[in-house]
Tab-separated table of C-alpha atoms and ligand atoms in Angstrom:
chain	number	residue	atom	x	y	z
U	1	UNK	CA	126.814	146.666	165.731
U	2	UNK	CA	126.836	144.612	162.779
U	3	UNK	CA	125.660	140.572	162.489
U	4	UNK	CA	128.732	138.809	163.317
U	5	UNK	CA	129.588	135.445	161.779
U	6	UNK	CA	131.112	132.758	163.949
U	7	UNK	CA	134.770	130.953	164.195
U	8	UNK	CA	136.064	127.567	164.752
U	9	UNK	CA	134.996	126.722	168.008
U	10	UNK	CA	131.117	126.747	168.634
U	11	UNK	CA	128.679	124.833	170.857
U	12	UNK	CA	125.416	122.819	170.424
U	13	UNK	CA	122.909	122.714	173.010
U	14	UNK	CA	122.445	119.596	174.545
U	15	UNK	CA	119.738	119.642	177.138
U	16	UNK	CA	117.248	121.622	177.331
U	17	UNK	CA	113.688	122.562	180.198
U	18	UNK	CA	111.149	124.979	181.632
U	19	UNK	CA	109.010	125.731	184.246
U	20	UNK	CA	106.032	128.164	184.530
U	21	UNK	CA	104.364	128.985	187.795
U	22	UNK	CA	101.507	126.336	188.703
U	23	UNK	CA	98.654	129.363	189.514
U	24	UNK	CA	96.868	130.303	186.379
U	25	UNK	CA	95.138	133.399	185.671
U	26	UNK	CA	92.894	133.524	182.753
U	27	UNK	CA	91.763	136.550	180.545
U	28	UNK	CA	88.278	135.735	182.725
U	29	UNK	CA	90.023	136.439	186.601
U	30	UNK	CA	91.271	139.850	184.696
U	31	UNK	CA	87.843	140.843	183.916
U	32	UNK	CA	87.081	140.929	187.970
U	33	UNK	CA	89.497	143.874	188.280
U	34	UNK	CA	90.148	145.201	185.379
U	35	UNK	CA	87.892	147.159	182.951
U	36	UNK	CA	88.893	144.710	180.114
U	37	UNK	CA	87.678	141.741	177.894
U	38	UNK	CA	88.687	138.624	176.957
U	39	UNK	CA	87.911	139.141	173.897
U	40	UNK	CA	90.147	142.243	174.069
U	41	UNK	CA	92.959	140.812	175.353
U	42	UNK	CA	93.035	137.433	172.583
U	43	UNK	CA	92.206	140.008	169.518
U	44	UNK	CA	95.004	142.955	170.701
U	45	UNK	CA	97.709	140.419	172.293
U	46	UNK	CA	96.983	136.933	171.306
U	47	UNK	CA	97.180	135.782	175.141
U	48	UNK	CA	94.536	133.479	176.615
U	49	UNK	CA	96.119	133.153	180.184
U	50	UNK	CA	99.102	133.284	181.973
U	51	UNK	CA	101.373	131.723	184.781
U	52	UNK	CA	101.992	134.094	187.903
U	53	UNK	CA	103.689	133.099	191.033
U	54	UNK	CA	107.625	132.112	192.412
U	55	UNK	CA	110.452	133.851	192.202
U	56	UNK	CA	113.024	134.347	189.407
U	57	UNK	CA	115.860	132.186	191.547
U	58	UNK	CA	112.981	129.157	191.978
U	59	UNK	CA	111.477	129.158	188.797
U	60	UNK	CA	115.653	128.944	187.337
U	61	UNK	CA	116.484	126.174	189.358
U	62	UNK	CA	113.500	124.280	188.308
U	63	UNK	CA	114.462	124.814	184.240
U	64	UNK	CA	118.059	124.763	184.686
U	65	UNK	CA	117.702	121.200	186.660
U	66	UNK	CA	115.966	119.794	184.134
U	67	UNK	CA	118.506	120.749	181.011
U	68	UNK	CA	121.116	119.631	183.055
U	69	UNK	CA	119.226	116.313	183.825
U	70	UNK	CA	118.512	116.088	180.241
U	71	UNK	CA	122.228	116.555	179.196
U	72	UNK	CA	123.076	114.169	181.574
U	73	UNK	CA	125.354	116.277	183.290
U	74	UNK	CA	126.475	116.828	186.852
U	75	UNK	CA	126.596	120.539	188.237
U	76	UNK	CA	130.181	120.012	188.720
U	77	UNK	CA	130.612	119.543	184.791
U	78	UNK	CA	128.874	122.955	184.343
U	79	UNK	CA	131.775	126.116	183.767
U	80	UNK	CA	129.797	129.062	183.801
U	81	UNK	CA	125.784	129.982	184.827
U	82	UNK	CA	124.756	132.645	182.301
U	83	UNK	CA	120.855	133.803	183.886
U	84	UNK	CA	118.724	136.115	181.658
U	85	UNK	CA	116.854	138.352	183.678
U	86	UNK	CA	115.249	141.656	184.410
U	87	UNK	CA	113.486	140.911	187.653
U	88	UNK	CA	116.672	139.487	189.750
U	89	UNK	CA	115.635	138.227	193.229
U	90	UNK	CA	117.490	141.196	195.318
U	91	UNK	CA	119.608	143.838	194.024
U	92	UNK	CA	123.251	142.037	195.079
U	93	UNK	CA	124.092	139.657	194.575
U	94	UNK	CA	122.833	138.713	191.462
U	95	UNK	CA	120.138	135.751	191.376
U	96	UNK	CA	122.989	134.007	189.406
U	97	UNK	CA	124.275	133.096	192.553
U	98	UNK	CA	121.463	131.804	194.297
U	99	UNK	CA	120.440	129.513	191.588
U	100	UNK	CA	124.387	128.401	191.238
U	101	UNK	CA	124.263	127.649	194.960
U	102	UNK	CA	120.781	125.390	194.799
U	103	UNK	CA	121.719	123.589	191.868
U	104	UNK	CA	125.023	122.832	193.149
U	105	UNK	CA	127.194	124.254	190.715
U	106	UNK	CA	130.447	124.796	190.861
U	107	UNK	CA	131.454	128.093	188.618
U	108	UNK	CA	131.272	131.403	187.571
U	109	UNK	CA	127.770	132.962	187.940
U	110	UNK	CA	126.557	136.065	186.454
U	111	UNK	CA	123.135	137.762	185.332
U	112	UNK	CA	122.722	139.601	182.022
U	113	UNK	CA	120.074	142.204	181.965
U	114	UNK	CA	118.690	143.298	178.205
U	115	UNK	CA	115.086	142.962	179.246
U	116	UNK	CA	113.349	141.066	176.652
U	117	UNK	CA	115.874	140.371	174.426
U	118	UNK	CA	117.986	139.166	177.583
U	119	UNK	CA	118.091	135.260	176.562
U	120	UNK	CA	119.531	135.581	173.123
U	121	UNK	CA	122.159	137.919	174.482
U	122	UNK	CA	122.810	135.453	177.081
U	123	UNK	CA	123.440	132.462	174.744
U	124	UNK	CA	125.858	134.652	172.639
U	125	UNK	CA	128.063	135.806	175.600
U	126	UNK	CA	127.854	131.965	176.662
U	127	UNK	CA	129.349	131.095	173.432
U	128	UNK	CA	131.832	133.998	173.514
U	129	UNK	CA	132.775	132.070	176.647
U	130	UNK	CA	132.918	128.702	174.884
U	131	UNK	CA	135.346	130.346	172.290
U	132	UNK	CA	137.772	131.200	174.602
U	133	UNK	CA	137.991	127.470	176.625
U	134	UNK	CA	134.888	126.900	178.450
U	135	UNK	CA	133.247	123.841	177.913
U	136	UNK	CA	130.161	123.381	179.434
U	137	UNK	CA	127.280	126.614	180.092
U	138	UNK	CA	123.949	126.460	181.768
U	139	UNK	CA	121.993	129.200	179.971
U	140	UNK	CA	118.862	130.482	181.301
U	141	UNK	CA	115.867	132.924	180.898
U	142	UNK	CA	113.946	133.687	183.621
U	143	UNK	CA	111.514	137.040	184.875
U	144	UNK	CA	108.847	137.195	187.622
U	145	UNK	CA	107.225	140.257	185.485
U	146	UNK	CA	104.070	139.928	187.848
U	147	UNK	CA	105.940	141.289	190.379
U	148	UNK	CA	106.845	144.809	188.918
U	149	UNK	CA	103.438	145.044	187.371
U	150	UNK	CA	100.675	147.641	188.285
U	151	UNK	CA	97.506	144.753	188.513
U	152	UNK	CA	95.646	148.138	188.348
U	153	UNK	CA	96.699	148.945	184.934
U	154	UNK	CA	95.191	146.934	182.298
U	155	UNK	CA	97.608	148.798	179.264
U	156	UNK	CA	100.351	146.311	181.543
U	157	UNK	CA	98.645	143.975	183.331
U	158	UNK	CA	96.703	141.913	181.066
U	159	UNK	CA	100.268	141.323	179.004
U	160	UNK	CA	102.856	140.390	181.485
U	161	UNK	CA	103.625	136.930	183.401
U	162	UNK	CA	105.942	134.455	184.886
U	163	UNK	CA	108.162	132.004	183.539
U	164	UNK	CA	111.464	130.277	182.300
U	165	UNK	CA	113.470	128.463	180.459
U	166	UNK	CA	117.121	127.075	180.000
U	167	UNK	CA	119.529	125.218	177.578
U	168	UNK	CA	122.537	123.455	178.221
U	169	UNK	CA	125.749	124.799	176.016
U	170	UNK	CA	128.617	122.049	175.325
U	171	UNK	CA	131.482	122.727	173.026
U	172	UNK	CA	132.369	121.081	169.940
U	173	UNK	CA	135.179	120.827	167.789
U	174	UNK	CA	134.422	122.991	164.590
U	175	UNK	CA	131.678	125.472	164.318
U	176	UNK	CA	128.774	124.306	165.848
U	177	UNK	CA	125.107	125.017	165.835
U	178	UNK	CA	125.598	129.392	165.957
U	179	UNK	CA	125.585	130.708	162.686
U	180	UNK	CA	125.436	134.553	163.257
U	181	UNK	CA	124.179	136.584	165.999
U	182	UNK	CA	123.163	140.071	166.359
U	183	UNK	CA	123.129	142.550	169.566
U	184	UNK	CA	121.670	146.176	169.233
U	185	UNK	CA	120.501	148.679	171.452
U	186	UNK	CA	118.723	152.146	171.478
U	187	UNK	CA	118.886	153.954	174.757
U	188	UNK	CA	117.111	157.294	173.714
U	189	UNK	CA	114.030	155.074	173.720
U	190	UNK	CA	114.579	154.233	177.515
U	191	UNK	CA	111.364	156.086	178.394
U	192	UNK	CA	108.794	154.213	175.992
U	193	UNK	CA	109.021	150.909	178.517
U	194	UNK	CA	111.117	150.990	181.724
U	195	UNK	CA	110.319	150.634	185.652
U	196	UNK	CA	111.712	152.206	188.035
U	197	UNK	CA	113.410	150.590	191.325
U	198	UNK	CA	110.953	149.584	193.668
U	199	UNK	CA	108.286	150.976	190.969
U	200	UNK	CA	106.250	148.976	188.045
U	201	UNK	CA	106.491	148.783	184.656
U	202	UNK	CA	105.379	151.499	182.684
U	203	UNK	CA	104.870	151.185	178.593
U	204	UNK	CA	103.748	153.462	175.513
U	205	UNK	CA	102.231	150.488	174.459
U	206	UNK	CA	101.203	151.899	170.580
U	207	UNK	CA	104.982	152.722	170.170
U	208	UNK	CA	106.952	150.138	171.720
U	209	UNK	CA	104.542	148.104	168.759
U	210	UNK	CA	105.992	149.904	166.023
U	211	UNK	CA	108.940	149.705	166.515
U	212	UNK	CA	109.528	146.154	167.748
U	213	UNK	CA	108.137	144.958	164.271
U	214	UNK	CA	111.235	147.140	162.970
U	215	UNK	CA	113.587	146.109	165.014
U	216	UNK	CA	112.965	142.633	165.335
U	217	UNK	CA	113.158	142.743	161.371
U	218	UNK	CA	116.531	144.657	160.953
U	219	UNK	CA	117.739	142.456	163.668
U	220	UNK	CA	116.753	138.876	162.179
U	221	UNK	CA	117.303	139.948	158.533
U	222	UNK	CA	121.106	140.626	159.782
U	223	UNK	CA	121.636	137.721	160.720
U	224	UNK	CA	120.003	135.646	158.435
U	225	UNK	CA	122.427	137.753	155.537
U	226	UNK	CA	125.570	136.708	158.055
U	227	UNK	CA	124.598	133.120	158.377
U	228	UNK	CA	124.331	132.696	154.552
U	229	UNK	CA	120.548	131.879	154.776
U	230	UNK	CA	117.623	132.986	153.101
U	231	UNK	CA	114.272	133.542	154.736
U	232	UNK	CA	112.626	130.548	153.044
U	233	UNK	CA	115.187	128.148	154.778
U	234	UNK	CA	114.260	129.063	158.551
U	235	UNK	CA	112.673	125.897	159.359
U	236	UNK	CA	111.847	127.736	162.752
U	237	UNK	CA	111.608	131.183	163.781
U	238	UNK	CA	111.306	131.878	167.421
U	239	UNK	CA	110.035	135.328	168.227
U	240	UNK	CA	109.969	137.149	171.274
U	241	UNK	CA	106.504	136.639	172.524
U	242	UNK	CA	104.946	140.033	173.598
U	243	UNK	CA	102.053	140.195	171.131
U	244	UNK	CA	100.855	137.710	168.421
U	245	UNK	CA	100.304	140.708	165.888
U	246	UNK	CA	103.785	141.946	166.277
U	247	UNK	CA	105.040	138.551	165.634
U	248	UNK	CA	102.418	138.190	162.282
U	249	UNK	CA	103.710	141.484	161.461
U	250	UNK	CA	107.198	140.592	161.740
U	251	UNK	CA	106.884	137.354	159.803
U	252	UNK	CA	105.314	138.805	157.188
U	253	UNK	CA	108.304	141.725	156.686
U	254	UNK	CA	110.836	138.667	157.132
U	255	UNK	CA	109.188	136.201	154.627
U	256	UNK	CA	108.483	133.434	156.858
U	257	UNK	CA	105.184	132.058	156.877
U	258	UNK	CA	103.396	132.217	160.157
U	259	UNK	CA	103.150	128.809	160.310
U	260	UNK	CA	107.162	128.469	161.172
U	261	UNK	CA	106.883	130.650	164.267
U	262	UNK	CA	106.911	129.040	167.749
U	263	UNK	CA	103.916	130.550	169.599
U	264	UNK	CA	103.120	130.068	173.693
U	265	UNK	CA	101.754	133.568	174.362
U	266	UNK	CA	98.604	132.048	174.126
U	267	UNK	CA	99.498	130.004	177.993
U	268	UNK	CA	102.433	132.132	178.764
U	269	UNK	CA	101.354	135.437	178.610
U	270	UNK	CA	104.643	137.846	177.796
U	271	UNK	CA	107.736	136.203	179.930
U	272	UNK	CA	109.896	138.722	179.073
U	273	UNK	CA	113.854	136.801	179.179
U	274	UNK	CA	112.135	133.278	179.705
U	275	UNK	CA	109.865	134.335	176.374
U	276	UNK	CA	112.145	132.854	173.910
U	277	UNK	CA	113.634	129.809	175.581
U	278	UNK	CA	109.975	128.645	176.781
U	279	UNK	CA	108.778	128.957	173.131
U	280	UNK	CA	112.013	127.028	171.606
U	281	UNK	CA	111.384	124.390	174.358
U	282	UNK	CA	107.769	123.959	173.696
U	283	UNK	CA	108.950	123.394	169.979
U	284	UNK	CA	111.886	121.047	171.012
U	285	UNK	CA	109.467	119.149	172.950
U	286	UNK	CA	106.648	118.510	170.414
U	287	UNK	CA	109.081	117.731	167.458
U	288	UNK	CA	109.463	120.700	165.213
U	289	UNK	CA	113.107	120.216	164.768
U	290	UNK	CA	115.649	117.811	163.313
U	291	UNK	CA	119.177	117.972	162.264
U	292	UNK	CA	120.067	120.409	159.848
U	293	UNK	CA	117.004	122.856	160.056
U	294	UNK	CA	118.048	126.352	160.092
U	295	UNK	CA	116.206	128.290	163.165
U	296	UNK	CA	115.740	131.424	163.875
U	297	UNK	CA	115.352	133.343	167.217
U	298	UNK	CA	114.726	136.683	167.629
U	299	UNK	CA	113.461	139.130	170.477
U	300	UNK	CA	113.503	143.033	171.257
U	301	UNK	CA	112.898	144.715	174.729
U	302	UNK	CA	113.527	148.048	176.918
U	303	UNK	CA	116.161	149.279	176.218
U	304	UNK	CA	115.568	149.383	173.532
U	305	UNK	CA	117.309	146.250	172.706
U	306	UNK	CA	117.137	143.409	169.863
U	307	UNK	CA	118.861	140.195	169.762
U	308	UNK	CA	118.367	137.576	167.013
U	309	UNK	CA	120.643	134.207	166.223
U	310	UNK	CA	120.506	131.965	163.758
U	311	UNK	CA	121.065	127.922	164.741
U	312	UNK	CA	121.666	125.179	162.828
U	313	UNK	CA	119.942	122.190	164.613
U	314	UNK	CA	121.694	118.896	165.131
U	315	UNK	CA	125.422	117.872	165.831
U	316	UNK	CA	127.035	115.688	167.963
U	317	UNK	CA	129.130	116.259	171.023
M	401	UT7	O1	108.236	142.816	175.829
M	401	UT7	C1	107.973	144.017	175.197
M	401	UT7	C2	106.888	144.734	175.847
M	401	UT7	N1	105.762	145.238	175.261
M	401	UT7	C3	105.185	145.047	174.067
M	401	UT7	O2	105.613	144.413	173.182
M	401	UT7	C4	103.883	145.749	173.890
M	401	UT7	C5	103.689	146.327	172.516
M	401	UT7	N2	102.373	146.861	172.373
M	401	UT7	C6	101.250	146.096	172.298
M	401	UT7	O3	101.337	144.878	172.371
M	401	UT7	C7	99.916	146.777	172.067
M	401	UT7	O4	100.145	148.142	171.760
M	401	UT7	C8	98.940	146.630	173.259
M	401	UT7	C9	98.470	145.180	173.397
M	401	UT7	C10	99.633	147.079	174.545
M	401	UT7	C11	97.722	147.510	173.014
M	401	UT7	O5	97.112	147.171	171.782
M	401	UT7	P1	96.712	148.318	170.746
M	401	UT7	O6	96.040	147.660	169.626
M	401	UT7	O7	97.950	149.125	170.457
M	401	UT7	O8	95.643	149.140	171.569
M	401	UT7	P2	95.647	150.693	171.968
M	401	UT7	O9	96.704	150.978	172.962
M	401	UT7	O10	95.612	151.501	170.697
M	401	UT7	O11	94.246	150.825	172.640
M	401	UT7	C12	93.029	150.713	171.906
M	401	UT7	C13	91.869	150.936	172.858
M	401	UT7	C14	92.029	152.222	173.684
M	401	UT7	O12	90.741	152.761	173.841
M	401	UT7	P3	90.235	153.974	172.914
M	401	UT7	O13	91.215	155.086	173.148
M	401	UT7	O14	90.272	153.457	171.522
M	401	UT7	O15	88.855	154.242	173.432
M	401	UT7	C15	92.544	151.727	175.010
M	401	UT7	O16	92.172	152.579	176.073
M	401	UT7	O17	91.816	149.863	173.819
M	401	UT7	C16	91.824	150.400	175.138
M	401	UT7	N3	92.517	149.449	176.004
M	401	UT7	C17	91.903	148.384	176.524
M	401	UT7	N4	90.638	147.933	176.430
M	401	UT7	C18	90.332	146.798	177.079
M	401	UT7	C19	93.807	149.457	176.393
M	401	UT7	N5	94.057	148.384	177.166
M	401	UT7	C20	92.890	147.704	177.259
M	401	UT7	C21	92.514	146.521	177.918
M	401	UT7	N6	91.231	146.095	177.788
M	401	UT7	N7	93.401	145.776	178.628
């Protein structure tokens, strides 16, 4: 569908956390299993090592609590849980409702599944929510990807980890930090990157590549030309992080010098929905951001789906 620009009531996000698994597993504890490298795996992916371990309902709890703590909110504030993820807990109910019980919230719960591109999907149906009356959303981005992947298959298993990551949605009067968003999707690639029930994640690695770089381009260049802003005023892009070439690559086609892109692959490995909120929150946290910088996010996925939004930081509540 086309970019989409947004109306009079919007949001800014107030509070903001993460949590990764504590067990780490380096390129090095691959190389015992796998017939890989570590050298490999940093030149063809960019990752280093990776968090494995918990389960998509723990590892949300722990992020959400701490956005909520940061907004200074009580879970009874919260109107809606909005969870980003493709590796729910148990097939019904949806995790949503486990991590709205633990936190002690007292609202609507639901999952969104767009694999990858899950989180930015997430925090545009959470403002489609604020525009019609809700106030206050928990968004979050969460996968347990070591759990649906083949440790026997190093094309998978060096790539794909543990993670997430949440923001805390409060409406304002007037338009808020959302500038444009875009949602797309392209089922007849289902087969290049899917996993069965019960199965593990298969991949055509070499052509999920290409056309992430495309996709991820279209997507961000959309809406970038909806929001009114021009590639060299992204203060911060925030890329889906799967692979550091594909987010060079990217970059490069957009026009944004590497330099603006929030990178954790490195320590995160590829967190599918938790990707891009763990990579915004590493950013938030070290100080790459003040009022009025224009950011960009933007993921792809199965599916295959991209997502990109463009923020403009700062506003007051
Ligand atoms: O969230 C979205 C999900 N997925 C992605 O975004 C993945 C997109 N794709 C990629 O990131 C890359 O295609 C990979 C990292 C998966 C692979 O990198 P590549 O540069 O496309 O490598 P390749 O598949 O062309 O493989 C090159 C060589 C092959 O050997 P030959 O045929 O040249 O002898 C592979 O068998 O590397 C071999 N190879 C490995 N070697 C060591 C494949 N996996 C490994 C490995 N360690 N783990």
């Amino acid at each position: 569908m086309p970019a989409t620009s947004i109306g009079a009531r919007g949001a800014i996000i107030t509070g903001w956390g993460s949590a990764l698994p504590p067990r780490v597993v380096t390129n090095a504890d691959l190389m015992r299993t796998l017939d890989t490298s570590d050298e490999w795996i940093k030149e063809r992916s960019g990752i280093s090592e990776r968090h494995v371990g918990g389960t998509t309902s723990e590892l949300s709890v722990e992020s959400g609590r701490q956005a909520l703590r940061m907004a200074g909110l009580d879970p009874s504030e919260i109107d809606a849980l909005v969870l980003s993820t493709t590796t729910p807990d148990r097939t019904v109910p949806a995790t949503s409702a486990t991590v709205q019980n633990a936190l002690g919230l007292k609202c609507g719960a639901f999952d969104v599944n767009a694999a990858c591109s899950g989180f930015v999907y997430a925090l545009t149906v959470a403002h489609g929510l604020i525009a019609v009356g809700a106030r206050k959303i928990l968004v979050i981005g969460t996968d347990t990807l070591s759990r649906i992947t083949d440790w026997n298959d190093r094309n998978t298993a060096v790539l794909f980890a543990d993670g997430s990551g949440a923001v805390v949605l409060e409406a304002v009067d007037g338009p808020g930090q959302l500038l444009a968003w875009d949602i797309d999707a392209d089922g007849s690639a289902e087969e290049l990157l899917y996993c069965e029930l019960g199965g593990t994640i298969h991949m055509e690695g070499k052509e999920v590549f290409r056309r992430a770089v495309r996709i991820m381009v279209d997507s961000g260049q959309k809406s970038l030309e909806a929001a009114g802003v021009s590639a060299d005023e992204v203060a911060l892009v925030v890329p889906h992080q799967a692979n550091i070439r594909i987010i060079q690559a990217a970059c490069e086609r957009l026009g944004i010098p590497i330099e603006r892109a929030a990178t954790v692959l490195h320590y995160t490995g590829n967190t599918s929905s938790a990707s891009i909120p763990l990579a915004l929150v590493d950013a938030l946290n070290a100080g790459r951001l003040k009022d009025g910088d224009n950011v960009l996010l933007v993921g792809f996925g199965a599916g295959m789906t991209a997502a990109s939004a463009v923020l403009r930081w700062g506003g007051i509540r």
